[in-house]
Amino acid sequence: MNRRTMMATAALGLGLAFGGSVQAAGMDKVKACFVYVGPVGDGGWTYQHDQGRLALIEAFGDKVDATTFQENVPEGADSERVLTQMALGGCNIIFTTSFGYMDATNAVAAKFPNVMFEHATGFKREHPNVSTYNARFYEGRAVQGHIAGKMTKSNKIGYIGSFPIPEVIMGINSYYLHAKKVNPDVELSVVWAFTWFDPAKEADAAKAMIEQGVDVIAAHTDSTAPLAEAAKTPGVIGFGQASDMSAYKPSPRVSSIIDNWAPYYVKRVGQLLDGTYAQADAWEGIAGGEVEIGEITDAVPAEVKAEAEAMRDAIGAGTYHPFTGPINKQDGSAWLAEGQTAPDGDLLGMNFFVEGIKGDIPQ
Amino acid sequence: MDLSSINPAVLIASLMVASVPIMLAAIGELVVEKAGVLNLGVEGMMIMGAICGFIVAVNTGSPVAGFLGGAAGGAVLSLVFALLTQVLLANQVASGLALTLFGVGLSSLMGQGFVGIRPPLTSAVDLGPLADIPVLGHILFRHDPMVYIAIAVVAGVWAVLRFTRAGLILRAVGESHEAAHALGYKVTRIRIMAILFGGAMAGLGGAYLSLIRVPQWTDGITAGAGWIALAIVVFASWQPWRVLIGAYLFGGISVLQLNLQVAKVPIPPEYLSMSPYLITILVLVIMSSGKGRKALNAPAALGQNFHASR
Amino acid sequence: MGLFMFRLEKRPSPSAFWQYATPVLAVLLTMVAGGALFALLGKNPVAAIRTIFWDPLFGEFAFYLRGQLLVKAGPLILIAVGLSLGFRAGIWNIGAEGQYIMGAIFGAGVALAVFPTENRLIFPVMIVAGAFGGWLWAMIPAVLKTRFNTNEILVSLMLVYVAQTVLSKAATGFLRNPQGMGFPGSRNFSSYPAARNVELFAGSGMHWGVVAAFIAVIAAYVLLQRHLLGFQIKLAGQAPRAARFAGVQPTRLVVMCMGISGALAGMAGMFEVAGPAGQISIDFASGYGFTAIIVAFLGRLNPIGILLAGLVMALTYVGGEMASTNLGLPSAAIQVFQGMLLFFLLGVDVLTNYRLRLTKGRAA
């Protein structure tokens, strides 16, 4: 059988092996490939994934070929083709770094059982060679909420949401709960931008908030525009999102949540090399080094900084869970009883605000 | 719901800022269309202006140089359109769309080293005591220079079109290129100049986005503003002052819908985000109903190519 | 001005030779200019060009990529054929993207409403619903134009943005997968056989949408050559005044052209959502509606030309992805490359209708 027909049968789903046996034996060299939803230069989400890719090259040198990546891959039919091309092209492990690639990842994985697929932020693992990974961003939101509650002078804090999906909603809830805890008068305004990335719109949203007296702004969209807007008004602060956004230090950017994918990527590719790789559903947070709290600047009083860092460390050590009862839902019904912590299942499907947040989640 | 938290003076001041890019791009396109050319590549020219302006401003440290660079970037790209449609007589609709595709790609390529950089700041014009007038001072006299320049451009275009010979010739070319040619005017040359002006204004609007409004460079920064500028031209029925109104209306709706969200007005945000487009359609219907194309004031030769057979 | 200038002289009738030669010339020019661009970016230009134009057709993985060309070209051709009819008559529907989205929502909505019923009729009903959705969305600018004389370019364009908002509402709200744990996106049609737009021959890329595209090409060809409506369309575009004397009713023509293009775009959206895309998601719209406008022009508004233009366009997408993945070219460079291809195609087209004359002295 020549190489071409062999590939053809692989594509047809019969899945004959090429590239060596993976699971048990380990490999001499791994080709790791990446699919990005945005440009590497977005300064946020995709940029951080690409940093993880570069970390692979640094960690493994010649043993890993991590030069293959594709930017701006639309979610849907195009992603399926890109994934197939990568699998045909000899990638051993493919990281698909956006939620929208979920079904395409599983569909292509079915045809290439010897290629490992790692899907970020999804929940479907229909085949043994599909793993999922995500980060507990809400842990970082708790720290931000604490800072926000302490720092606000107008008692109005804001949150720019992208889409009303569980990941965003749990971030909003975590942010609000921890602001409320240190400042019972705090009020939260949520603006839904319905985009992950639209700098002008994000800037406008931040501006609208500032004009109505909001003085601490968190964003779950990917650009630095809200910070750039905050920079125009003295006294308004915000946080870096996805990447450190250190250009806006020391104020308005007083801290940040950094998505650090490098530890996970290095771990998984390492496992592939030494033969310990197995299907996984990873959801690491501060403890696993995936969620980093960027430097808290001097714009924050030392005691607030110390409290925030203590919270970060407690979450990292596992002694504190940001969703610890008693917590009621927005309609007043009970969610978590005293001392109870939120099960992961509740968080992953979260579609309600906690008590005290005004406004509805768009349905 | 807390409508009292919306301060009308602040709202008006910020809509004046939000409308600058679309106003500049629209007034440029108005001149192009008055000359009988339909350039759908506004989005592409805007984004080229955004990146060129950003690169120049960062490298020189001067926002003024940045804006000039932005205008130049938009104009250079529009030259491609001029070459295609005026010299090589290609279809204007297709060329305009191609221009947008090309401009978006090229800007992203040029901008690869410029992500995450902060551009030099443009400070507000110091209008002294004027800025301290209660309410009015906040609305009118605390802006950056481009807010005033954009209004001045609108006024300038209005005056030129209305009172000068150059304006008359431009309109003649847009109404009937055959007749204008017969009168001895250089139709192609005039149109190329109009296209360049349109490109420069679109570029200026784009530079405003990357240097003042957002202010940073990111891929796809214009996010559809160019298309809205095209809508404003029709909304304005090709009259300069109405471009100003249209731009304020558009800027106003997008600012207002975010303000309403912050104030927790219980209108689903989807409806608010689609409202600018629906309102534009409504206004278009009202503006154009019953009176025919004449009332709309559209240049008669809009979109038609001209070739002098003699 | 130099001593020698080019001067264009209109040909009495379009040159048959150049009609076929210009696309080839444009592709060659793009290869040269694109190669220069790639070299500037530090890549091997020959390898890049070969990856884009040769590999998807004859390279190592062509067995897979040839099919993908059809997947990519199908919706482009289907939409472009519809648009070309209106464009010929001077009716500018540039909101096909919105009609494509609405077709997908209608088609998917019908199927999801009866999930998980298995019935042979579901798929045909979905096609009708998809076409209806696109038609309905196109009727808005059509009716506004005929009733109020509103500019259809802008209304159809504005409705694209409205459709995109409806799409995100569908993905996060009314069509959301009830078993999706609150995540946006509808059920996937790959797990709903009765509503699935299947690949007709494994690995061929051929699905019902591609079949529909071919049928549309033939139908449009026949319509333009043999049918009264086709004659009216051509007449209205070339000589609007004469058309009125010949009894062409502008209102009817607008409604027909917008309706056909809307319905075809809607169908394309439905085939896409039930097939290659698989589900309604926030990012379902991937710009086919806009790219199809370019395809329509590249194909000179001629059904056969559109067929070829659609395939060439698909080639630059698929090959461009290959070049991006394998050679590390930034995807923006591919976009620039596509832009150049369009510029050259539009530019050299002048040779079809005009003769290039070298003249002494100043040009007219």
Short mmCIF file of C-alpha atoms in Angstrom, two decimals, chain A residues 39 41-43 71-72 156 187-194 197-201 203-205 207-209 211-212 214 223-226 228-229 231-232 247-249 251-252 358-359 362-363, chain B residues 1-2 5-7 10-11 13-14 17-18 108 112 115-119 121 209 212-223 254-255 257-264 266 269-270 273:
data_model
loop_
_atom_site.label_atom_id
_atom_site.label_comp_id
_atom_site.label_asym_id
_atom_site.label_seq_id
_atom_site.Cartn_x
_atom_site.Cartn_y
_atom_site.Cartn_z
CA PRO A 39 -4.83 36.39 14.91
CA GLY A 41 -1.59 39.51 17.35
CA ASP A 42 -4.89 39.90 19.20
CA GLY A 43 -3.01 40.67 22.40
CA GLU A 71 -4.68 31.63 12.67
CA ASN A 72 -8.13 33.02 12.05
CA LYS A 156 -20.64 51.22 41.04
CA GLU A 187 -23.82 47.74 42.54
CA LEU A 188 -22.88 45.88 39.39
CA SER A 189 -23.66 46.94 35.83
CA VAL A 190 -23.32 44.31 33.14
CA VAL A 191 -23.12 45.24 29.47
CA TRP A 192 -23.36 42.48 26.91
CA ALA A 193 -21.20 43.29 23.92
CA PHE A 194 -22.17 40.15 21.92
CA PHE A 197 -13.40 41.09 20.02
CA ASP A 198 -14.50 44.50 18.77
CA PRO A 199 -12.22 47.17 20.22
CA ALA A 200 -14.41 50.13 19.28
CA LYS A 201 -17.49 48.56 20.79
CA ALA A 203 -14.30 51.04 24.30
CA ASP A 204 -17.81 52.45 23.90
CA ALA A 205 -19.17 50.05 26.49
CA LYS A 207 -17.18 54.70 28.19
CA ALA A 208 -20.91 54.34 28.77
CA MET A 209 -20.17 52.80 32.16
CA GLU A 211 -20.20 58.17 32.22
CA GLN A 212 -22.70 56.67 34.59
CA VAL A 214 -18.78 53.23 37.24
CA SER A 223 -9.02 43.53 23.54
CA THR A 224 -7.29 46.16 25.64
CA ALA A 225 -9.77 48.81 24.53
CA PRO A 226 -11.68 49.01 27.85
CA ALA A 228 -7.45 52.33 27.02
CA GLU A 229 -10.82 53.98 27.63
CA ALA A 231 -7.01 55.48 31.01
CA LYS A 232 -8.72 58.62 29.78
CA ALA A 247 1.13 48.50 28.84
CA TYR A 248 -1.59 49.97 31.04
CA LYS A 249 0.30 49.61 34.32
CA SER A 251 -3.19 52.39 36.39
CA PRO A 252 -5.82 51.88 35.05
CA LYS A 358 -29.74 43.43 38.80
CA GLY A 359 -30.76 42.80 35.24
CA PRO A 362 -30.35 37.52 27.74
CA GLN A 363 -32.06 34.28 26.80
CA MET B 1 -33.81 50.79 35.86
CA ASP B 2 -32.09 54.01 36.70
CA SER B 5 -27.80 58.08 36.00
CA ILE B 6 -27.64 59.03 32.32
CA ASN B 7 -26.40 62.58 32.05
CA VAL B 10 -22.19 63.70 28.86
CA LEU B 11 -24.16 61.60 26.43
CA ALA B 13 -20.46 64.96 24.30
CA SER B 14 -19.63 61.31 23.82
CA VAL B 17 -16.73 61.75 19.71
CA ALA B 18 -18.23 58.43 18.65
CA SER B 108 -3.31 43.16 9.42
CA GLN B 112 1.84 42.68 13.10
CA VAL B 115 -0.09 45.15 18.70
CA GLY B 116 -0.19 46.17 22.33
CA ILE B 117 1.62 49.46 21.82
CA ARG B 118 0.14 52.70 23.13
CA PRO B 119 0.11 55.54 20.63
CA LEU B 121 -1.81 60.86 23.24
CA LEU B 209 -10.16 55.09 15.68
CA ILE B 212 -7.95 58.51 19.80
CA ARG B 213 -11.12 56.52 20.08
CA VAL B 214 -9.82 53.05 20.91
CA PRO B 215 -6.65 54.04 21.02
CA GLN B 216 -4.48 51.15 19.93
CA TRP B 217 -3.98 48.91 16.96
CA THR B 218 -5.85 45.64 16.68
CA ASP B 219 -6.79 43.61 13.63
CA GLY B 220 -10.19 44.49 12.25
CA ILE B 221 -10.38 47.65 14.33
CA THR B 222 -12.92 49.35 12.07
CA ALA B 223 -15.45 46.54 12.61
CA SER B 254 -24.75 53.20 19.56
CA VAL B 255 -23.74 55.29 22.57
CA GLN B 257 -27.91 51.68 23.60
CA LEU B 258 -24.85 50.97 25.75
CA ASN B 259 -25.93 53.63 28.23
CA LEU B 260 -29.38 52.10 28.45
CA GLN B 261 -27.78 48.74 29.18
CA VAL B 262 -25.66 50.22 31.94
CA ALA B 263 -28.77 51.89 33.35
CA LYS B 264 -30.43 48.45 33.31
CA PRO B 266 -35.16 46.15 30.62
CA PRO B 269 -29.65 44.00 24.45
CA GLU B 270 -30.04 42.21 21.11
CA SER B 273 -27.79 46.37 19.21
#
